[in-house]
Short mmCIF file of N, CA, C and O in Angstrom, two decimals:
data_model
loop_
_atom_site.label_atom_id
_atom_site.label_comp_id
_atom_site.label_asym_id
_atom_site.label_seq_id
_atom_site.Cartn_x
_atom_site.Cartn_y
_atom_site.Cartn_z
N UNK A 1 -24.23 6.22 7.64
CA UNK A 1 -23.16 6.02 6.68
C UNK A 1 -23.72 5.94 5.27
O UNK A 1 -24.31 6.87 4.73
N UNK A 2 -23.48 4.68 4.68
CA UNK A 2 -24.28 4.68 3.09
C UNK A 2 -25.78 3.94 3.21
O UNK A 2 -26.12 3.55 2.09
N UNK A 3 -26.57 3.69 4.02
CA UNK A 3 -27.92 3.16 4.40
C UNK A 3 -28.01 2.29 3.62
O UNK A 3 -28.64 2.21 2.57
N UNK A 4 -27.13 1.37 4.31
CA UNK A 4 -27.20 0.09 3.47
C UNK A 4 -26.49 -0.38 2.00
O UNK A 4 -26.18 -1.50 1.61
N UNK A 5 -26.35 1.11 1.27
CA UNK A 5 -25.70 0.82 0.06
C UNK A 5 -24.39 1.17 -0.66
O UNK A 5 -23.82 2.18 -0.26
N UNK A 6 -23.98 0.66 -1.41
CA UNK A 6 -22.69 0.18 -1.60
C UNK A 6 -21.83 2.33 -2.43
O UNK A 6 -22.06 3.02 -3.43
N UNK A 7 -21.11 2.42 -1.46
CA UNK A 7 -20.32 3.81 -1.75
C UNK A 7 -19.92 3.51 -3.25
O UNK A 7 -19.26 2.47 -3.20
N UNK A 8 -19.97 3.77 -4.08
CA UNK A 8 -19.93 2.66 -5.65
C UNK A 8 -18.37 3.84 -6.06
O UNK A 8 -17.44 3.24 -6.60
N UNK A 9 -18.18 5.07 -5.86
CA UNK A 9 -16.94 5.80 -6.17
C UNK A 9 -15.67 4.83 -5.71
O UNK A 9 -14.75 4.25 -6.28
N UNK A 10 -16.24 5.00 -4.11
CA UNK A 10 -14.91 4.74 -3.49
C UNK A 10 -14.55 2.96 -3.66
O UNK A 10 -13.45 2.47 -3.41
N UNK A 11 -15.70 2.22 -4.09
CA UNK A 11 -15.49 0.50 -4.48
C UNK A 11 -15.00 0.79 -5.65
O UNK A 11 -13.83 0.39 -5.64
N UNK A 12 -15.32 1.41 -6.97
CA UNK A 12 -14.38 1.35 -7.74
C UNK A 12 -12.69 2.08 -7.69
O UNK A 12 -11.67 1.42 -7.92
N UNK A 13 -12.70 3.37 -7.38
CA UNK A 13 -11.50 3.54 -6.29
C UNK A 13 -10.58 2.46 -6.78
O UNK A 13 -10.01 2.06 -7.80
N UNK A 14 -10.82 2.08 -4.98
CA UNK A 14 -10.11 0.91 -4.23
C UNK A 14 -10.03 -0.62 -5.29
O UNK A 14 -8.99 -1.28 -5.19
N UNK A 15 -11.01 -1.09 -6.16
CA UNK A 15 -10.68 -1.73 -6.97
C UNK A 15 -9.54 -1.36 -8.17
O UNK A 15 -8.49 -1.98 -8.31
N UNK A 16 -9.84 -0.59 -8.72
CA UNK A 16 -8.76 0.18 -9.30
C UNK A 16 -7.18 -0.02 -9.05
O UNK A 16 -6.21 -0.44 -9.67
N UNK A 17 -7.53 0.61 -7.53
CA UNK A 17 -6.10 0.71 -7.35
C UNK A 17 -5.40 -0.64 -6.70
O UNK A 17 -4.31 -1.04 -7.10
N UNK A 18 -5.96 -1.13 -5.90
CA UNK A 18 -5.71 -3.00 -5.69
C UNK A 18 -5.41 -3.48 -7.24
O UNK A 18 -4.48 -4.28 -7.23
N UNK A 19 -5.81 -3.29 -8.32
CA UNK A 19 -5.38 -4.12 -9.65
C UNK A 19 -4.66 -3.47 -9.80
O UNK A 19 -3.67 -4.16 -9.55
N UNK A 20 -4.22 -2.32 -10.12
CA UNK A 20 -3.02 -1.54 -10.46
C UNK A 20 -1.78 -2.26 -9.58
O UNK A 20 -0.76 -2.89 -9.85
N UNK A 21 -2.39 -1.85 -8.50
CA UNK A 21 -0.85 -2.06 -7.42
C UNK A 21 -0.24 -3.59 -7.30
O UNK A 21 0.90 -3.85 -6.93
N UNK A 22 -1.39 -4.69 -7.74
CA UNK A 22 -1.14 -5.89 -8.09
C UNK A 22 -0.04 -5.56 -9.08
O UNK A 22 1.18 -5.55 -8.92
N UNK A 23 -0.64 -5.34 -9.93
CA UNK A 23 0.46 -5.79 -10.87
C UNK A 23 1.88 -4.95 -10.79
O UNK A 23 2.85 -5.71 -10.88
N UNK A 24 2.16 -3.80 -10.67
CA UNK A 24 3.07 -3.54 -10.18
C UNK A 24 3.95 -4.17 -9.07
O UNK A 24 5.17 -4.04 -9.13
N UNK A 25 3.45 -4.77 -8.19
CA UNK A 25 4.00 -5.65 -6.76
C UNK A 25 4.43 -6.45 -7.46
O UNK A 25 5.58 -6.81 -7.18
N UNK A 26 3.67 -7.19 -8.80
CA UNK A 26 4.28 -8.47 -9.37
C UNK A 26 5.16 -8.51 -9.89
O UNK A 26 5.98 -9.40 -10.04
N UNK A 27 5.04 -6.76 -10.49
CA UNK A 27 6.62 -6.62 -11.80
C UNK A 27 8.02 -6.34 -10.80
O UNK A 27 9.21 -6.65 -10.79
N UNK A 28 7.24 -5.73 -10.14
CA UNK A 28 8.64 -5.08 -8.97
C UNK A 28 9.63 -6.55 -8.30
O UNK A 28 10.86 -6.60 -8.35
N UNK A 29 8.70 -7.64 -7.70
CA UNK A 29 8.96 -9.24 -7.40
C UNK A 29 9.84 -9.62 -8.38
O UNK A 29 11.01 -9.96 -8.15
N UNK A 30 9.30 -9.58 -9.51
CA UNK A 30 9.96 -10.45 -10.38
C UNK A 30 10.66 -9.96 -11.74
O UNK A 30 10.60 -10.43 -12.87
N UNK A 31 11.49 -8.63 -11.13
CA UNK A 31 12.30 -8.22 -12.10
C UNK A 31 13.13 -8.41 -11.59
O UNK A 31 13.43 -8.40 -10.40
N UNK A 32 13.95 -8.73 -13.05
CA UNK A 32 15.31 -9.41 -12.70
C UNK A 32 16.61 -8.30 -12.19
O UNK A 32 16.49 -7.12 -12.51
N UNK A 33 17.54 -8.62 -11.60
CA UNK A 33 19.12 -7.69 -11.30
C UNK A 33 19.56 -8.38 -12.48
O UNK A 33 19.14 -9.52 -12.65
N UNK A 34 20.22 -7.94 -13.20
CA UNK A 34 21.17 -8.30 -14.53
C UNK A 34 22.40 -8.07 -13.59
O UNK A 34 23.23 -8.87 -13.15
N UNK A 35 22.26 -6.84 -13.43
CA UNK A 35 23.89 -6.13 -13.20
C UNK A 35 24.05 -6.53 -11.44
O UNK A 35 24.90 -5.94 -10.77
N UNK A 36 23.18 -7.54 -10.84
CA UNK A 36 23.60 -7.82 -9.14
C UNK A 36 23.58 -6.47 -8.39
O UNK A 36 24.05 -6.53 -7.25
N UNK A 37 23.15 -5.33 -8.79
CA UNK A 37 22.97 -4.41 -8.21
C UNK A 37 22.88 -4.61 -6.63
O UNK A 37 23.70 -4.22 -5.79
N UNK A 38 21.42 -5.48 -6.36
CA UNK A 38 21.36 -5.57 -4.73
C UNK A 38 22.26 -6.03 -4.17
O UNK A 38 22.15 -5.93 -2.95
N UNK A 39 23.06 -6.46 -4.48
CA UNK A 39 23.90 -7.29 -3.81
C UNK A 39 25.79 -6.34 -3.56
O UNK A 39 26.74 -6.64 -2.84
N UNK A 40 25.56 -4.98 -4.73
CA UNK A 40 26.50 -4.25 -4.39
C UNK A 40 26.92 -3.70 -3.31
O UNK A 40 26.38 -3.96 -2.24
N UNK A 41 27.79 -2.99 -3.41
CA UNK A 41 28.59 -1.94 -1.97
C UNK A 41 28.53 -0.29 -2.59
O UNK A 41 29.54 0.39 -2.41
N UNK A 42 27.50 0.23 -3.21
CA UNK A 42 27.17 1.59 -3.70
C UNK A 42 26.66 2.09 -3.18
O UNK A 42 25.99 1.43 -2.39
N UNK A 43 26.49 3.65 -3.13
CA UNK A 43 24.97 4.17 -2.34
C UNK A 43 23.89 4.03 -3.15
O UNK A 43 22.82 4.44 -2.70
N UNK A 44 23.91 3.44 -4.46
CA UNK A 44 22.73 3.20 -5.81
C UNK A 44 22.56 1.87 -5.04
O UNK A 44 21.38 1.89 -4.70
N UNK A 45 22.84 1.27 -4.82
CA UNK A 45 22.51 -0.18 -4.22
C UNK A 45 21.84 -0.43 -2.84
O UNK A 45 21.05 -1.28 -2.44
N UNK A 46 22.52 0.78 -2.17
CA UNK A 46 21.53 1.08 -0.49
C UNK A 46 20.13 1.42 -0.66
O UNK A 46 19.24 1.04 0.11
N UNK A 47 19.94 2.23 -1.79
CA UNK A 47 19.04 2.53 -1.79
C UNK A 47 17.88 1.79 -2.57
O UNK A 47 16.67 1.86 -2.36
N UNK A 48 18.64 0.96 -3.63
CA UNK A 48 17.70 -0.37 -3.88
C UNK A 48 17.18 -1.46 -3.03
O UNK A 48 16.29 -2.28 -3.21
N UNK A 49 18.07 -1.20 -1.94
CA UNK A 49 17.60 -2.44 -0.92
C UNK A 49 16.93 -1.48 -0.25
O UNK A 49 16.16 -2.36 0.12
N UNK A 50 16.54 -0.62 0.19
CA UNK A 50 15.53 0.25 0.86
C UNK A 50 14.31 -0.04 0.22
O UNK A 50 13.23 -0.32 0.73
N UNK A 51 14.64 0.07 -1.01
CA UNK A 51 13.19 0.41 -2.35
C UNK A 51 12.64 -1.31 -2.03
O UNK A 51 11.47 -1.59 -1.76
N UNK A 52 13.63 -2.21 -2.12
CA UNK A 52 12.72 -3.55 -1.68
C UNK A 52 12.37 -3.73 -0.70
O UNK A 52 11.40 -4.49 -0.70
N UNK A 53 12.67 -3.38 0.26
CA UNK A 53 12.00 -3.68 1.70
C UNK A 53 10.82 -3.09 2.01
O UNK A 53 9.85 -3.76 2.37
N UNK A 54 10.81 -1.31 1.88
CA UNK A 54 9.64 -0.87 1.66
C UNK A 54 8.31 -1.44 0.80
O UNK A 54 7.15 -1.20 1.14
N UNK A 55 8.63 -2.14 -0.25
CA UNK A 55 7.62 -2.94 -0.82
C UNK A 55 7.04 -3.52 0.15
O UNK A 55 6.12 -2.76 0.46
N UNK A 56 7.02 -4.55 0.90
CA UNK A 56 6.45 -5.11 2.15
C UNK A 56 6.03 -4.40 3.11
O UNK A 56 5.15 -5.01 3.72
N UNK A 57 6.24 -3.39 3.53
CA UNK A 57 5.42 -2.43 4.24
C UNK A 57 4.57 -2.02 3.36
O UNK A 57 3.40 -2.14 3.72
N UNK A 58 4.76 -1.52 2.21
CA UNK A 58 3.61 -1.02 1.47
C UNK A 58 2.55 -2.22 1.19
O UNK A 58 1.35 -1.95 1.22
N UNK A 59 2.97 -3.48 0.94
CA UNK A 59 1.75 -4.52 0.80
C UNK A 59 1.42 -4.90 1.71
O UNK A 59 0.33 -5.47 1.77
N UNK A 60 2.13 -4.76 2.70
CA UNK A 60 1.42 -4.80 4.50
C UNK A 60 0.28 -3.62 4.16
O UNK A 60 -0.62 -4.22 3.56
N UNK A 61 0.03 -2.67 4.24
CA UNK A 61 -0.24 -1.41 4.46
C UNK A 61 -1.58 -1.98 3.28
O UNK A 61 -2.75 -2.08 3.63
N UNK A 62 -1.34 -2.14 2.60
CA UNK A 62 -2.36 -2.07 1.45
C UNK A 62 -3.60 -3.52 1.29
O UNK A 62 -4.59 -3.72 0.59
N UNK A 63 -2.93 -4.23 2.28
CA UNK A 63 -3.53 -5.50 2.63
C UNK A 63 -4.70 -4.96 3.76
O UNK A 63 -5.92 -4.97 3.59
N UNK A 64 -3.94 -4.48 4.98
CA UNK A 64 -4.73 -3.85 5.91
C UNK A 64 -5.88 -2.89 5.22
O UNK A 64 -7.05 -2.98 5.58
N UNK A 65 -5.56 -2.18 4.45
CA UNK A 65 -6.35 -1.01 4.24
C UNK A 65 -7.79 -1.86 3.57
O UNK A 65 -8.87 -1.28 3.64
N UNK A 66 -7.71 -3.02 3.05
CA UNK A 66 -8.95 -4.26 2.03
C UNK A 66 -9.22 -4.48 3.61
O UNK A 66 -10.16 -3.78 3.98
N UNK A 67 -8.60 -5.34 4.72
CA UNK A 67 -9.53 -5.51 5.74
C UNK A 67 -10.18 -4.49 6.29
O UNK A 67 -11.39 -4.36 6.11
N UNK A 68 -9.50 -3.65 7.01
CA UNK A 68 -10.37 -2.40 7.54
C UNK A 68 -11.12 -1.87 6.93
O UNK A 68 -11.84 -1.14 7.62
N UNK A 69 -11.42 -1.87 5.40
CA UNK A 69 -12.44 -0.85 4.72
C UNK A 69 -13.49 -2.06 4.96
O UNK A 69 -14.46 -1.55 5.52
N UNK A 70 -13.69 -3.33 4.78
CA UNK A 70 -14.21 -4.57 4.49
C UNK A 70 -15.14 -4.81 5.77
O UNK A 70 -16.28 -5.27 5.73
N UNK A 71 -14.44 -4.42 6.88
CA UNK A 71 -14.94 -4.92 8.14
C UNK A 71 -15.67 -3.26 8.28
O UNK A 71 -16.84 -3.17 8.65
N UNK A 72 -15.04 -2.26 8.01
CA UNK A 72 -15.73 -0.88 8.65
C UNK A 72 -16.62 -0.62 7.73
O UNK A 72 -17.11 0.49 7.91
N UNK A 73 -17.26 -1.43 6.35
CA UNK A 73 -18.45 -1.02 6.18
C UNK A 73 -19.21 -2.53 6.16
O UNK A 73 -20.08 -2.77 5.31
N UNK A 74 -19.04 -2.93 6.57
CA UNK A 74 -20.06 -4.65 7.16
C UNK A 74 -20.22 -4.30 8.16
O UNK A 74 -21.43 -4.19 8.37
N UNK A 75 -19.27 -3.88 9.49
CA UNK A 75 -19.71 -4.85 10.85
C UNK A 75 -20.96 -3.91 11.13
O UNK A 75 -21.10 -2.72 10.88
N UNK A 76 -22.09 -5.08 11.92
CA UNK A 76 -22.83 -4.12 12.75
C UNK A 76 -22.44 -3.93 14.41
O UNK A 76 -22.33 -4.65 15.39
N UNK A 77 -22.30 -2.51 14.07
CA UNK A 77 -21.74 -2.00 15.21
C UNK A 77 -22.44 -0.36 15.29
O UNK A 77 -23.00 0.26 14.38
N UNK A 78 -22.19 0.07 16.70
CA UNK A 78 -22.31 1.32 16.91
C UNK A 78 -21.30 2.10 16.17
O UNK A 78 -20.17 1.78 15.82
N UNK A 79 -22.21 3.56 15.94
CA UNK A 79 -21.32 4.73 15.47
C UNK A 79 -19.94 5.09 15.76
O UNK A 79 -19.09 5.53 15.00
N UNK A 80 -19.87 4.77 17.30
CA UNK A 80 -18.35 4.85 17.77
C UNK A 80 -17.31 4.19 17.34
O UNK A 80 -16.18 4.69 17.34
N UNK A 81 -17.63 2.73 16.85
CA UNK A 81 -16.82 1.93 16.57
C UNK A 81 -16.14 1.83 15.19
O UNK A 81 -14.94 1.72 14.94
N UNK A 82 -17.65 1.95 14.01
CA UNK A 82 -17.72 2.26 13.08
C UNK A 82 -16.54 3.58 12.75
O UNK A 82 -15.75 3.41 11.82
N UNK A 83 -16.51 4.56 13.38
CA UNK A 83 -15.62 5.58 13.35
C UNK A 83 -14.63 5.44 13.71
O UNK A 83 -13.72 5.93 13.03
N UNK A 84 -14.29 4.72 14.89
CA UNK A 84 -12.74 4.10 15.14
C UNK A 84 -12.49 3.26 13.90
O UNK A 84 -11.38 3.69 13.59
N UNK A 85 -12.72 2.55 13.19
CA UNK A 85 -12.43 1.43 12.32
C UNK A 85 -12.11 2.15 11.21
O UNK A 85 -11.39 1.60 10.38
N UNK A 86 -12.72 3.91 10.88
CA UNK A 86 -12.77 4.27 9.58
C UNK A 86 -11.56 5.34 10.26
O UNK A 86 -11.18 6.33 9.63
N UNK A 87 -11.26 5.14 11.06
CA UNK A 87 -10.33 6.59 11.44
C UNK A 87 -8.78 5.46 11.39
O UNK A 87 -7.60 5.82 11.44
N UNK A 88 -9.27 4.20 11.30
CA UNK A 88 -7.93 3.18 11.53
C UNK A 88 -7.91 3.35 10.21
O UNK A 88 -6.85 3.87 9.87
N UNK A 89 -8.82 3.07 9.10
CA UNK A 89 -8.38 3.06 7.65
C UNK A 89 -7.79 4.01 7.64
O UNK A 89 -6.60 3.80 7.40
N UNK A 90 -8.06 5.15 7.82
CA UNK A 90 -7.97 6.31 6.81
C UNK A 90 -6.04 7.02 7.51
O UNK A 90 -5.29 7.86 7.01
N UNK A 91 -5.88 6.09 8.90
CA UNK A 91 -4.57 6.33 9.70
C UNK A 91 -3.74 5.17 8.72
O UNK A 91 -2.57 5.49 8.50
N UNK A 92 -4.15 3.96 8.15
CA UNK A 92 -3.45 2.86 7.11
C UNK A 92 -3.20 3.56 5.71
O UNK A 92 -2.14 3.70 5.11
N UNK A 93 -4.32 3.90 5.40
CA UNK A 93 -3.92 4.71 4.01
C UNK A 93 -2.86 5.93 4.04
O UNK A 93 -1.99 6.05 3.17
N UNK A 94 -2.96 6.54 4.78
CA UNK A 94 -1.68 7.44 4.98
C UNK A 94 -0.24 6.46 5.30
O UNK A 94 0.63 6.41 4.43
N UNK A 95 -0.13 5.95 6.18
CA UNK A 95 0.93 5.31 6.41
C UNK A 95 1.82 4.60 5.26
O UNK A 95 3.04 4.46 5.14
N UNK A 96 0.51 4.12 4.31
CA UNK A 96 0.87 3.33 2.99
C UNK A 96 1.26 4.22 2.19
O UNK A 96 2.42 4.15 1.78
N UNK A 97 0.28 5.44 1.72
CA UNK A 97 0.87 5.93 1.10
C UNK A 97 2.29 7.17 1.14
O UNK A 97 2.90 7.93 0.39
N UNK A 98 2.25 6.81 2.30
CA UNK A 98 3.71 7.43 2.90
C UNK A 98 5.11 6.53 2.14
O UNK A 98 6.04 6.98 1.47
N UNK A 99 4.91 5.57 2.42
CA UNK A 99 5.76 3.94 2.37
C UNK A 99 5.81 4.01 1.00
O UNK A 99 6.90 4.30 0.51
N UNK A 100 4.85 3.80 0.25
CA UNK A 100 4.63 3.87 -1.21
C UNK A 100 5.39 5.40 -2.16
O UNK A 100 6.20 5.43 -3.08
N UNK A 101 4.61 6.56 -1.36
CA UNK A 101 5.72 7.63 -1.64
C UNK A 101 7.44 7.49 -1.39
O UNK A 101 8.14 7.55 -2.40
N UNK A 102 8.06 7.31 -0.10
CA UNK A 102 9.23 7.05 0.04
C UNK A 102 9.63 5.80 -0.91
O UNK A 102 10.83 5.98 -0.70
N UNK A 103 9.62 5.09 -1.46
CA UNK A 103 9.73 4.25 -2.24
C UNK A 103 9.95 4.39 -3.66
O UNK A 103 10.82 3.80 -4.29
N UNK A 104 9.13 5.19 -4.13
CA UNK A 104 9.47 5.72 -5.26
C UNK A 104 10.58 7.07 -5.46
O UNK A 104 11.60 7.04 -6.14
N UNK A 105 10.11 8.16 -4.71
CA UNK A 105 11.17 9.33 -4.44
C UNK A 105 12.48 8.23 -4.23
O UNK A 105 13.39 8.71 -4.91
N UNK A 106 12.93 7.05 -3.61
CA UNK A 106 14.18 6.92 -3.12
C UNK A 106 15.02 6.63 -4.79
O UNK A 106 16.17 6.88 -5.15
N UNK A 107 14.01 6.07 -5.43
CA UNK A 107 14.52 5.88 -6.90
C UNK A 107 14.62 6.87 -7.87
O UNK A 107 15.41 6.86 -8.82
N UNK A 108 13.59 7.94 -7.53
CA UNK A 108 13.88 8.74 -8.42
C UNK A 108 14.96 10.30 -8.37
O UNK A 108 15.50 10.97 -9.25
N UNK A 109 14.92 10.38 -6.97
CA UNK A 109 15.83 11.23 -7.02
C UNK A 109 17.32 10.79 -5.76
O UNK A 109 18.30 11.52 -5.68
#
C-alpha cells in the first residue's frame, strides 16, 4: 500500500472536504424557515423535507467513510482484508456521494 507512509493527496483530500462539509452541515442545521416552509402542504415543501432527511444519510455516510479510511490504512492486517475495508470505503463514498448528489439536484431542479 503506502509502506508505511502517509498518502499526503488523499489526507489532504479528505481533510478538505470533512471542513467544507462541516460547515455546510452546520449552515444547513441551523438555517432558519422564516416562511414555515417544512411544515407546509406543497410539493416545494416535500421536497424540503426530503433535502433534510437526506442530510443524515449523507453525515451517516461521511462519518463512516473517516472510520473506514482510518481503520483501512492503520489496521495490521492481511492484503485481503485490507482490500475488503478499502472496497467498503470506496462502496461508502459512492453511496454518500449519491445521497449528497440527490440532495442537492432535489433543490435545484
Amino acid at each position: 500500500f503506502c509502506g508505511g507512509e502517509v498518502p499526503w493527496p488523499h489526507a489532504i483530500a479528505a481533510g478538505t472536504t470533512v471542513a467544507l462539509y462541516s460547515v455546510t452541515f452546520t449552515l444547513s442545521f441551523l438555517m432558519p424557515d422564516p416562511l414555515d416552509q417544512a411544515s407546509a402542504d406543497t410539493p416545494e415543501s416535500e421536497r424540503l423535507r426530503i433535502h433534510k432527511t437526506l442530510r443524515w444519510f449523507h453525515l451517516a455516510g461521511v462519518a463512516i467513510l473517516g472510520v473506514l479510511g482510518a481503520v483501512t490504512a492503520n489496521i495490521d492486517a492481511d492484503y485481503e482484508t485490507r482490500r475488503g475495508l478499502a472496497w467498503g470505503h470506496f462502496g461508502a463514498a459512492a453511496a454518500t456521494f449519491g445521497t449528497l448528489t440527490a440532495a442537492g439536484a432535489l433543490m435545484v431542479f
